[in-house]
Coordinates of N, CA and C in Angstrom, one line a residue:
X1 N 117.0 77.5 90.9 CA 116.2 78.4 91.6 C 115.8 77.8 93.0
X2 N 116.1 78.5 94.0 CA 115.8 78.0 95.4 C 114.3 77.9 95.6
X3 N 114.0 76.9 96.3 CA 112.6 76.6 96.6 C 112.0 77.8 97.4
X4 N 110.8 78.3 96.9 CA 110.1 79.4 97.5 C 108.9 78.9 98.3
X5 N 108.8 79.4 99.5 CA 107.6 79.0 100.3 C 106.8 80.3 100.6
X6 N 105.6 80.4 100.1 CA 104.9 81.6 100.4 C 104.7 81.9 101.9
X7 N 104.7 83.1 102.2 CA 104.6 83.5 103.6 C 103.4 83.0 104.3
X8 N 102.3 82.6 103.5 CA 101.1 82.0 104.2 C 101.5 80.8 104.9
X9 N 102.7 80.2 104.5 CA 103.1 79.0 105.2 C 104.4 79.2 106.0
X10 N 104.5 80.4 106.5 CA 105.7 80.7 107.3 C 106.0 79.7 108.4
X11 N 105.0 79.2 109.0 CA 105.2 78.3 110.1 C 105.0 76.8 109.6
X12 N 105.3 76.6 108.4 CA 105.0 75.3 107.8 C 105.7 74.1 108.4
X13 N 106.9 74.4 109.1 CA 107.6 73.3 109.7 C 107.2 73.1 111.2
X14 N 106.3 74.0 111.7 CA 105.9 73.9 113.1 C 104.6 73.1 113.3
X15 N 104.4 72.7 114.5 CA 103.2 72.0 114.8 C 102.0 72.9 114.6
X16 N 101.0 72.4 114.0 CA 99.7 73.1 113.7 C 99.8 74.1 112.6
X17 N 100.9 74.1 111.8 CA 101.0 75.0 110.7 C 99.8 74.8 109.7
X18 N 99.2 75.9 109.3 CA 98.0 75.8 108.5 C 98.2 76.7 107.3
X19 N 97.6 76.4 106.1 CA 97.7 77.2 104.9 C 96.8 78.4 105.0
X20 N 97.2 79.5 104.5 CA 96.5 80.8 104.5 C 95.8 81.2 105.8
X21 N 95.6 82.4 106.1 CA 95.1 82.9 107.4 C 93.8 82.2 107.7
X22 N 93.7 81.5 108.8 CA 92.4 80.8 109.2 C 92.3 79.5 108.5
X23 N 91.4 78.7 109.0 CA 91.1 77.4 108.4 C 90.0 77.5 107.4
X24 N 90.1 76.6 106.4 CA 89.0 76.5 105.4 C 87.7 76.3 106.1
X25 N 86.7 77.1 105.8 CA 85.5 77.1 106.5 C 84.3 76.6 105.7
X26 N 84.6 75.9 104.6 CA 83.5 75.3 103.8 C 82.8 76.3 103.0
X27 N 83.4 77.5 102.8 CA 82.7 78.6 102.1 C 83.1 78.7 100.6
X28 N 83.6 77.6 100.1 CA 84.0 77.5 98.7 C 85.1 78.4 98.4
X29 N 86.1 78.5 99.3 CA 87.2 79.5 99.1 C 88.4 78.9 98.5
X30 N 88.4 77.6 98.1 CA 89.6 77.0 97.6 C 90.2 77.8 96.4
X31 N 89.4 78.2 95.5 CA 89.9 79.0 94.3 C 90.6 80.3 94.7
X32 N 89.9 81.1 95.5 CA 90.6 82.3 96.0 C 91.9 82.1 96.8
X33 N 91.8 81.0 97.6 CA 93.0 80.7 98.4 C 94.2 80.3 97.6
X34 N 93.9 79.4 96.6 CA 95.0 79.0 95.7 C 95.5 80.2 94.9
X35 N 94.6 81.1 94.5 CA 95.1 82.3 93.7 C 95.9 83.2 94.6
X36 N 95.5 83.3 95.9 CA 96.3 84.2 96.8 C 97.7 83.6 97.0
X37 N 97.9 82.3 97.0 CA 99.2 81.8 97.1 C 100.0 82.3 95.9
X38 N 99.4 82.4 94.8 CA 100.1 82.9 93.6 C 100.5 84.4 93.7
X39 N 99.6 85.2 94.3 CA 99.9 86.6 94.5 C 101.0 86.8 95.5
X40 N 101.0 86.0 96.5 CA 102.1 86.0 97.5 C 103.4 85.6 96.8
X41 N 103.4 84.5 96.0 CA 104.5 84.0 95.3 C 105.1 85.0 94.3
X42 N 104.3 85.7 93.6 CA 104.7 86.6 92.6 C 105.3 87.9 93.2
X43 N 104.8 88.3 94.4 CA 105.3 89.5 95.0 C 106.3 89.2 96.1
X44 N 106.7 88.0 96.2 CA 107.6 87.5 97.3 C 107.2 88.0 98.7
X45 N 105.9 87.8 98.9 CA 105.4 88.1 100.2 C 105.0 89.6 100.5
X46 N 105.2 90.5 99.5 CA 104.9 91.9 99.7 C 103.4 92.2 99.7
X47 N 102.6 91.3 99.0 CA 101.2 91.5 98.9 C 100.5 90.2 99.3
X48 N 99.7 90.3 100.4 CA 99.0 89.2 101.0 C 97.6 89.6 101.3
X49 N 96.7 89.8 100.4 CA 95.3 90.3 100.7 C 94.5 89.2 101.3
X50 N 93.4 89.6 101.9 CA 92.5 88.6 102.5 C 91.6 88.0 101.5
X51 N 91.0 86.8 101.8 CA 90.2 86.1 100.8 C 89.0 87.0 100.4
X52 N 88.4 87.7 101.4 CA 87.2 88.5 101.0 C 87.6 89.7 100.1
X53 N 88.8 90.2 100.2 CA 89.3 91.3 99.3 C 89.4 90.7 97.9
X54 N 90.1 89.5 97.9 CA 90.3 88.9 96.6 C 88.9 88.6 95.9
X55 N 88.0 88.1 96.6 CA 86.7 87.8 96.1 C 86.0 89.0 95.5
X56 N 86.1 90.1 96.2 CA 85.5 91.4 95.7 C 86.1 91.8 94.4
X57 N 87.4 91.7 94.3 CA 88.1 92.2 93.1 C 87.8 91.2 91.9
X58 N 87.6 89.9 92.3 CA 87.3 88.9 91.2 C 85.8 88.9 90.8
X59 N 85.0 89.7 91.5 CA 83.6 89.8 91.2 C 82.8 88.6 91.7
X60 N 83.3 87.9 92.6 CA 82.6 86.7 93.2 C 82.5 86.7 94.7
X61 N 81.8 87.7 95.3 CA 81.8 87.8 96.7 C 81.2 86.5 97.3
X62 N 81.8 86.0 98.3 CA 81.4 84.6 98.7 C 80.1 84.5 99.5
X63 N 79.7 83.3 99.9 CA 80.4 82.1 99.4 C 79.7 81.6 98.1
X64 N 80.5 81.5 97.1 CA 80.1 80.9 95.9 C 81.2 80.3 95.1
X65 N 81.0 79.4 94.2 CA 82.0 78.8 93.4 C 82.7 79.8 92.5
X66 N 84.0 79.5 92.3 CA 84.7 80.4 91.3 C 85.2 79.5 90.2
X67 N 85.6 80.1 89.1 CA 86.2 79.4 88.0 C 87.5 80.0 87.7
X68 N 88.3 79.4 86.7 CA 89.6 79.9 86.4 C 89.6 81.3 85.9
X69 N 88.5 81.7 85.2 CA 88.4 83.1 84.7 C 88.2 84.1 85.8
X70 N 87.4 83.7 86.8 CA 87.3 84.6 88.0 C 88.6 84.8 88.7
X71 N 89.4 83.7 88.8 CA 90.6 83.7 89.5 C 91.6 84.6 88.8
X72 N 91.6 84.5 87.4 CA 92.5 85.3 86.6 C 92.2 86.8 86.9
X73 N 90.9 87.1 86.8 CA 90.5 88.5 87.1 C 91.0 89.0 88.4
X74 N 90.8 88.2 89.4 CA 91.3 88.5 90.8 C 92.8 88.8 90.8
X75 N 93.6 87.8 90.3 CA 95.0 88.0 90.4 C 95.5 89.2 89.6
X76 N 94.9 89.4 88.5 CA 95.4 90.5 87.6 C 94.9 91.9 88.1
X77 N 93.9 91.9 89.1 CA 93.4 93.2 89.6 C 94.3 93.8 90.7
X78 N 95.3 93.0 91.2 CA 96.1 93.5 92.2 C 97.3 94.3 91.7
X79 N 97.7 95.3 92.4 CA 98.9 96.1 92.0 C 99.9 96.1 93.2
X80 N 101.1 95.8 92.9 CA 102.1 95.8 93.9 C 103.2 96.9 93.4
X81 N 103.3 97.9 94.2 CA 104.2 99.0 93.8 C 105.6 98.6 93.5
X82 N 106.1 99.0 92.4 CA 107.5 98.7 92.1 C 107.7 97.4 91.4
X83 N 106.5 96.7 91.1 CA 106.6 95.4 90.4 C 105.8 95.4 89.2
X84 N 106.1 94.5 88.2 CA 105.4 94.4 87.0 C 104.0 93.8 87.3
X85 N 103.0 94.1 86.4 CA 101.7 93.6 86.6 C 101.6 92.0 86.8
X86 N 100.7 91.6 87.7 CA 100.6 90.2 88.0 C 99.7 89.6 87.0
X87 N 99.9 88.3 86.7 CA 99.1 87.6 85.6 C 98.8 86.2 86.1
X88 N 97.7 85.7 85.5 CA 97.4 84.2 85.6 C 97.1 83.8 84.2
X89 N 98.0 83.1 83.5 CA 97.8 82.7 82.2 C 97.1 81.4 82.1
X90 N 95.9 81.4 81.6 CA 95.0 80.2 81.5 C 95.6 79.2 80.5
X91 N 95.7 77.9 81.0 CA 96.2 76.9 80.1 C 95.2 75.7 80.0
X92 N 95.2 75.1 78.9 CA 94.2 74.0 78.7 C 94.9 72.6 78.5
X93 N 96.2 72.6 78.4 CA 96.9 71.4 78.1 C 97.9 71.0 79.2
X94 N 97.9 69.8 79.6 CA 98.7 69.2 80.7 C 100.2 69.5 80.4
X95 N 100.6 69.3 79.2 CA 102.0 69.5 78.9 C 102.5 70.9 79.2
X96 N 101.6 71.9 79.0 CA 102.0 73.3 79.4 C 102.2 73.5 80.9
X97 N 101.4 72.8 81.6 CA 101.6 72.9 83.1 C 102.8 72.2 83.6
X98 N 103.1 71.0 83.0 CA 104.4 70.3 83.4 C 105.6 71.2 83.1
X99 N 105.6 71.8 81.9 CA 106.7 72.7 81.5 C 106.8 73.9 82.5
X100 N 105.7 74.5 82.8 CA 105.7 75.6 83.7 C 106.3 75.3 85.1
X101 N 105.9 74.2 85.7 CA 106.3 73.8 87.0 C 107.8 73.4 86.9
X102 N 108.3 72.7 85.9 CA 109.7 72.4 85.8 C 110.5 73.6 85.5
X103 N 109.9 74.7 85.0 CA 110.7 76.0 84.8 C 110.7 76.8 86.0
X104 N 110.1 76.4 87.1 CA 110.1 77.2 88.4 C 108.9 78.1 88.5
X105 N 107.9 78.0 87.7 CA 106.8 78.9 87.8 C 105.7 78.3 88.8
X106 N 104.9 79.1 89.4 CA 103.8 78.6 90.2 C 102.6 78.4 89.3
X107 N 101.8 77.4 89.7 CA 100.6 77.1 88.9 C 99.4 76.9 89.8
X108 N 98.3 77.1 89.3 CA 97.0 76.9 90.0 C 96.3 75.8 89.2
X109 N 95.9 74.7 89.9 CA 95.3 73.5 89.2 C 93.9 73.3 89.7
X110 N 93.0 73.0 88.8 CA 91.6 72.5 89.1 C 91.7 71.0 89.0
X111 N 91.4 70.4 90.2 CA 91.5 68.9 90.2 C 90.2 68.3 90.7
X112 N 90.0 67.0 90.3 CA 88.9 66.2 90.8 C 89.3 65.6 92.1
X113 N 88.7 66.1 93.2 CA 89.2 65.7 94.6 C 88.8 64.3 94.9
X114 N 87.7 63.8 94.3 CA 87.3 62.4 94.5 C 88.5 61.5 94.0
X115 N 89.0 61.8 92.8 CA 90.1 61.0 92.2 C 91.3 61.2 93.1
X116 N 91.6 62.4 93.6 CA 92.7 62.7 94.4 C 92.6 61.8 95.7
X117 N 91.4 61.7 96.3 CA 91.2 60.9 97.4 C 91.5 59.4 97.1
X118 N 91.2 59.0 95.9 CA 91.4 57.6 95.5 C 92.9 57.3 95.4
X119 N 93.7 58.3 94.9 CA 95.1 58.1 94.5 C 96.1 58.5 95.6
X120 N 95.8 59.5 96.4 CA 96.7 60.0 97.4 C 96.4 59.5 98.8
X121 N 97.4 59.2 99.5 CA 97.2 58.8 100.9 C 97.0 60.0 101.8
X122 N 96.0 59.8 102.7 CA 95.7 60.8 103.7 C 95.5 62.2 103.1
X123 N 94.5 62.4 102.4 CA 94.3 63.8 101.8 C 93.7 64.7 102.9
X124 N 93.6 66.0 102.6 CA 93.1 67.0 103.5 C 91.7 66.7 103.9
X125 N 90.9 66.2 103.0 CA 89.5 65.9 103.4 C 89.0 64.7 102.6
X126 N 89.1 63.5 103.3 CA 88.8 62.3 102.7 C 87.3 62.1 102.3
X127 N 86.5 63.1 102.8 CA 85.0 63.0 102.5 C 84.6 63.9 101.4
X128 N 85.5 64.7 100.9 CA 85.1 65.7 99.8 C 85.3 65.0 98.4
X129 N 84.3 65.2 97.6 CA 84.4 64.5 96.3 C 84.2 65.5 95.1
X130 N 84.2 66.8 95.3 CA 83.9 67.7 94.1 C 85.2 68.2 93.5
X131 N 85.0 69.2 92.6 CA 86.1 69.9 92.0 C 86.8 70.8 93.1
X132 N 88.1 71.0 92.9 CA 88.9 71.7 93.9 C 90.0 72.4 93.3
X133 N 90.4 73.5 93.8 CA 91.6 74.3 93.3 C 92.7 74.2 94.3
X134 N 93.9 73.9 93.8 CA 95.1 73.8 94.6 C 96.2 74.6 93.8
X135 N 97.4 74.8 94.5 CA 98.5 75.4 93.8 C 99.7 74.6 94.0
X136 N 100.7 74.8 93.1 CA 101.9 74.0 93.1 C 103.1 75.0 92.9
X137 N 104.1 74.9 93.8 CA 105.2 75.8 93.7 C 106.6 75.1 93.9
X138 N 106.8 74.1 93.1 CA 108.1 73.4 93.1 C 108.0 72.0 92.6
X139 N 109.2 71.6 92.1 CA 109.3 70.2 91.5 C 110.7 69.7 92.0
X140 N 110.7 68.4 92.2 CA 112.0 67.7 92.5 C 111.8 66.2 92.1
X141 N 112.9 65.5 92.0 CA 112.8 64.0 91.8 C 113.2 63.3 93.0
X142 N 112.5 62.2 93.3 CA 112.7 61.4 94.4 C 112.7 59.9 93.9
X143 N 113.9 59.3 93.9 CA 114.0 57.9 93.4 C 113.5 57.8 92.0
X144 N 113.8 58.8 91.2 CA 113.3 58.8 89.8 C 111.9 59.2 89.5
X145 N 111.2 59.5 90.6 CA 109.8 60.0 90.5 C 109.7 61.5 90.6
X146 N 109.0 62.1 89.6 CA 108.8 63.6 89.7 C 107.8 63.9 90.7
X147 N 108.1 64.8 91.6 CA 107.2 65.2 92.7 C 106.9 66.7 92.6
X148 N 105.7 67.1 92.9 CA 105.3 68.5 92.9 C 105.0 68.9 94.3
X149 N 105.4 70.2 94.7 CA 105.1 70.7 96.0 C 103.7 71.3 96.0
X150 N 102.8 70.6 96.6 CA 101.3 70.9 96.6 C 100.9 71.8 97.8
X151 N 100.2 72.8 97.5 CA 99.6 73.7 98.5 C 98.1 73.5 98.4
X152 N 97.5 72.8 99.4 CA 96.1 72.5 99.3 C 95.4 73.1 100.6
X153 N 94.4 74.0 100.3 CA 93.8 74.6 101.5 C 93.0 73.7 102.4
X154 N 92.8 72.5 101.9 CA 92.1 71.5 102.8 C 93.1 70.8 103.8
X155 N 94.4 71.0 103.5 CA 95.4 70.4 104.5 C 95.5 71.4 105.6
X156 N 94.5 71.5 106.4 CA 94.5 72.5 107.5 C 94.2 72.0 108.9
X157 N 94.5 70.8 109.1 CA 94.5 70.2 110.5 C 93.1 70.1 111.1
X158 N 92.1 70.1 110.2 CA 90.7 70.0 110.8 C 90.4 68.6 111.4
X159 N 91.1 67.6 110.9 CA 90.9 66.2 111.4 C 92.3 65.6 111.7
X160 N 92.3 64.8 112.7 CA 93.5 64.1 113.2 C 94.0 63.2 112.0
X161 N 95.3 63.2 111.8 CA 95.9 62.3 110.9 C 95.9 62.7 109.5
X162 N 95.4 64.0 109.2 CA 95.5 64.5 107.8 C 96.7 65.4 107.7
X163 N 97.1 65.7 106.5 CA 98.3 66.5 106.3 C 98.1 67.9 106.8
X164 N 99.2 68.6 107.1 CA 99.1 70.0 107.4 C 100.1 70.8 106.6
X165 N 99.7 71.8 105.9 CA 100.6 72.6 105.1 C 101.1 71.9 103.8
X166 N 102.0 72.5 103.1 CA 102.4 71.9 101.8 C 103.1 70.6 102.0
X167 N 103.0 69.8 100.9 CA 103.6 68.5 100.9 C 104.0 68.1 99.5
X168 N 104.9 67.2 99.4 CA 105.3 66.7 98.0 C 104.4 65.5 97.6
X169 N 103.9 65.6 96.4 CA 102.9 64.6 95.9 C 103.5 64.2 94.5
X170 N 103.3 63.0 94.1 CA 103.7 62.5 92.8 C 103.0 63.4 91.7
X171 N 103.8 63.8 90.7 CA 103.2 64.6 89.6 C 102.2 63.8 88.9
X172 N 102.4 62.5 88.7 CA 101.5 61.6 88.0 C 100.1 61.6 88.6
X173 N 100.0 61.7 90.0 CA 98.8 61.8 90.7 C 98.0 63.1 90.3
X174 N 98.7 64.2 90.5 CA 98.1 65.5 90.2 C 97.7 65.6 88.7
X175 N 98.5 65.1 87.8 CA 98.2 65.2 86.4 C 96.9 64.4 86.2
X176 N 96.8 63.2 86.7 CA 95.6 62.4 86.6 C 94.4 63.1 87.1
X177 N 94.5 63.8 88.2 CA 93.4 64.5 88.9 C 93.0 65.7 88.1
X178 N 94.0 66.4 87.5 CA 93.7 67.5 86.6 C 92.9 67.1 85.4
X179 N 93.3 66.0 84.8 CA 92.7 65.4 83.6 C 91.3 64.9 83.9
X180 N 91.1 64.3 85.1 CA 89.8 63.8 85.5 C 88.8 65.0 85.7
X181 N 89.3 66.1 86.2 CA 88.5 67.3 86.3 C 88.1 67.8 84.9
X182 N 89.0 67.8 84.0 CA 88.7 68.3 82.6 C 88.0 67.2 81.8
X183 N 88.0 66.0 82.3 CA 87.3 64.9 81.6 C 87.9 64.6 80.3
X184 N 89.3 64.8 80.1 CA 89.9 64.5 78.9 C 91.4 64.3 79.1
X185 N 92.0 63.2 78.6 CA 93.4 63.0 78.7 C 94.2 64.1 78.0
X186 N 95.2 64.6 78.7 CA 96.1 65.7 78.1 C 95.5 67.1 78.2
X187 N 94.3 67.2 78.8 CA 93.6 68.5 79.0 C 93.5 68.9 80.4
X188 N 93.3 70.2 80.7 CA 93.2 70.6 82.1 C 92.6 72.0 82.1
X189 N 92.2 72.4 83.3 CA 91.8 73.8 83.6 C 92.8 74.2 84.6
X190 N 93.7 75.1 84.2 CA 94.8 75.5 85.1 C 95.3 76.9 84.7
X191 N 96.1 77.4 85.5 CA 96.7 78.7 85.2 C 98.2 78.8 85.7
X192 N 99.0 79.5 85.0 CA 100.4 79.7 85.3 C 100.5 81.2 85.8
X193 N 101.1 81.3 87.0 CA 101.3 82.7 87.5 C 102.5 83.3 86.8
X194 N 102.3 84.6 86.5 CA 103.4 85.4 85.9 C 103.4 86.8 86.3
X195 N 104.5 87.5 85.9 CA 104.7 88.9 86.3 C 105.2 89.0 87.7
X196 N 105.1 90.2 88.3 CA 105.6 90.4 89.6 C 107.0 90.8 89.8
X197 N 107.8 90.7 88.7 CA 109.2 91.1 88.8 C 109.4 92.5 89.2
X198 N 110.5 92.8 89.9 CA 110.8 94.2 90.2 C 111.1 95.0 89.0
X199 N 110.6 96.2 88.9 CA 110.8 97.1 87.7 C 112.2 97.6 87.7

C-alpha cells in the first residue's frame, strides 16, 4: 500500500508546513486534531471538518480535555456521501495497535508526552508533560528498526529547532509512551480508524 499523507499535510515538504489548519493554540485540541487526521485518512481527503465542528459532534465543545470515547463519537458522527460509515475501534492492547499499523491502518494513540520528551529528540513541545493524542499513518523499517510515521499537532513550528509536520519515529518509543500513559506494560488507550471505503 502506498504511503498516504492526509491533505492536512499537503505542504508537508515545504518550509513552514504545519499540521491541521492553524497552529495548536493550547486549547486542548490534540484529541480532536488527531481524530480529524483519521477522518481525512478514511475519506481520502474528501471530508476535512474544522476542529470546532468535530468538538460539537463529539459533545465536547472546547476548550476541554477529550478522551478516546469522545473521539470515537466524533469520528463516527461524520458522514461522507458514497462511503461506508467511519469508525474508530477502541483498543486496549499494544499488540493490536502494532498489528493495525503494520496492516496499513491509521491509528490514534494516547501517549505520555513527558516520557516522549525523555525518549525522542526535539519533540514538538519540550515543556509539555501531560497526556497527549497523536496519530500514526505508516510503518517502515530503517536499518532493522521499525519506524512509525507520526502526526503530532505539537509539531507546528511554534519554536525554532522543533519538528514541523509528520516524521518517522521509532515504534519502540511510541509503544513505551502509550504504555506509560496507560500505566501498564502491554496496555494502551488507542483507536484504529476504519470504514470510509467507497460503496
